[in-house]
């Protein structure tokens, strides 16, 4: 079972940024940013990821974490 998680809230906290500021500066909708912030997205466009990474000065792997968990069999 694989899981992805957004680390946007952590990065924003470290940089003391607000959703409204990022939205205004990047043109990414507040709804998209809010969903990423609260880790509610099931899909994010590559353009959005690229824009966020350029703005935040990070890589995609810094923004999105990926875990591959093996299911235990009884």
GROMACS .gro file of C-alpha atoms in nm:
model
   74
    1UNK     CA    1   0.000   0.000   0.000
    2UNK     CA    2   0.144   0.337  -0.098
    3UNK     CA    3   0.068   0.670   0.058
    4UNK     CA    4   0.159   1.025  -0.035
    5UNK     CA    5   0.149   1.317   0.202
    6UNK     CA    6   0.180   1.689   0.145
    7UNK     CA    7   0.440   1.867   0.357
    8UNK     CA    8   0.316   2.212   0.253
    9UNK     CA    9   0.197   2.303   0.603
   10UNK     CA   10   0.537   2.219   0.751
   11UNK     CA   11   0.727   2.419   0.489
   12UNK     CA   12   0.489   2.713   0.523
   13UNK     CA   13   0.534   2.709   0.899
   14UNK     CA   14   0.912   2.707   0.868
   15UNK     CA   15   0.900   3.002   0.628
   16UNK     CA   16   0.613   3.175   0.810
   17UNK     CA   17   0.403   3.201   0.496
   18UNK     CA   18   0.027   3.226   0.459
   19UNK     CA   19  -0.194   3.060   0.201
   20UNK     CA   20  -0.320   3.400   0.086
   21UNK     CA   21   0.035   3.523   0.025
   22UNK     CA   22   0.134   3.217  -0.178
   23UNK     CA   23  -0.190   3.233  -0.376
   24UNK     CA   24  -0.139   3.601  -0.458
   25UNK     CA   25   0.228   3.556  -0.551
   26UNK     CA   26   0.190   3.236  -0.757
   27UNK     CA   27  -0.162   3.248  -0.900
   28UNK     CA   28  -0.241   2.906  -0.750
   29UNK     CA   29  -0.597   2.903  -0.620
   30UNK     CA   30  -0.659   2.924  -0.246
   31UNK     CA   31  -0.870   2.607  -0.271
   32UNK     CA   32  -0.579   2.409  -0.418
   33UNK     CA   33  -0.337   2.543  -0.158
   34UNK     CA   34  -0.581   2.476   0.126
   35UNK     CA   35  -0.630   2.117   0.010
   36UNK     CA   36  -0.253   2.067  -0.008
   37UNK     CA   37  -0.207   2.233   0.330
   38UNK     CA   38  -0.453   1.997   0.496
   39UNK     CA   39  -0.331   1.698   0.291
   40UNK     CA   40  -0.670   1.646   0.123
   41UNK     CA   41  -0.554   1.624  -0.240
   42UNK     CA   42  -0.564   1.304  -0.437
   43UNK     CA   43  -0.398   1.463  -0.740
   44UNK     CA   44  -0.193   1.775  -0.805
   45UNK     CA   45  -0.084   1.897  -1.146
   46UNK     CA   46   0.283   1.900  -1.236
   47UNK     CA   47   0.251   2.269  -1.317
   48UNK     CA   48   0.122   2.341  -0.965
   49UNK     CA   49   0.404   2.138  -0.808
   50UNK     CA   50   0.661   2.315  -1.024
   51UNK     CA   51   0.526   2.657  -0.939
   52UNK     CA   52   0.521   2.580  -0.566
   53UNK     CA   53   0.872   2.436  -0.570
   54UNK     CA   54   1.009   2.738  -0.753
   55UNK     CA   55   0.834   2.975  -0.512
   56UNK     CA   56   0.937   2.787  -0.197
   57UNK     CA   57   1.288   2.704  -0.318
   58UNK     CA   58   1.246   2.331  -0.272
   59UNK     CA   59   1.227   2.006  -0.465
   60UNK     CA   60   0.914   1.797  -0.526
   61UNK     CA   61   1.045   1.540  -0.276
   62UNK     CA   62   1.055   1.812  -0.009
   63UNK     CA   63   0.694   1.902  -0.077
   64UNK     CA   64   0.544   1.556  -0.119
   65UNK     CA   65   0.647   1.253   0.086
   66UNK     CA   66   0.588   0.902  -0.042
   67UNK     CA   67   0.575   0.586   0.164
   68UNK     CA   68   0.545   0.230   0.045
   69UNK     CA   69   0.403   0.021   0.326
   70UNK     CA   70   0.377  -0.354   0.289
   71UNK     CA   71   0.052  -0.505   0.399
   72UNK     CA   72   0.089  -0.764   0.669
   73UNK     CA   73  -0.066  -1.102   0.603
   74UNK     CA   74  -0.203  -1.303   0.893
   0.00000   0.00000   0.00000
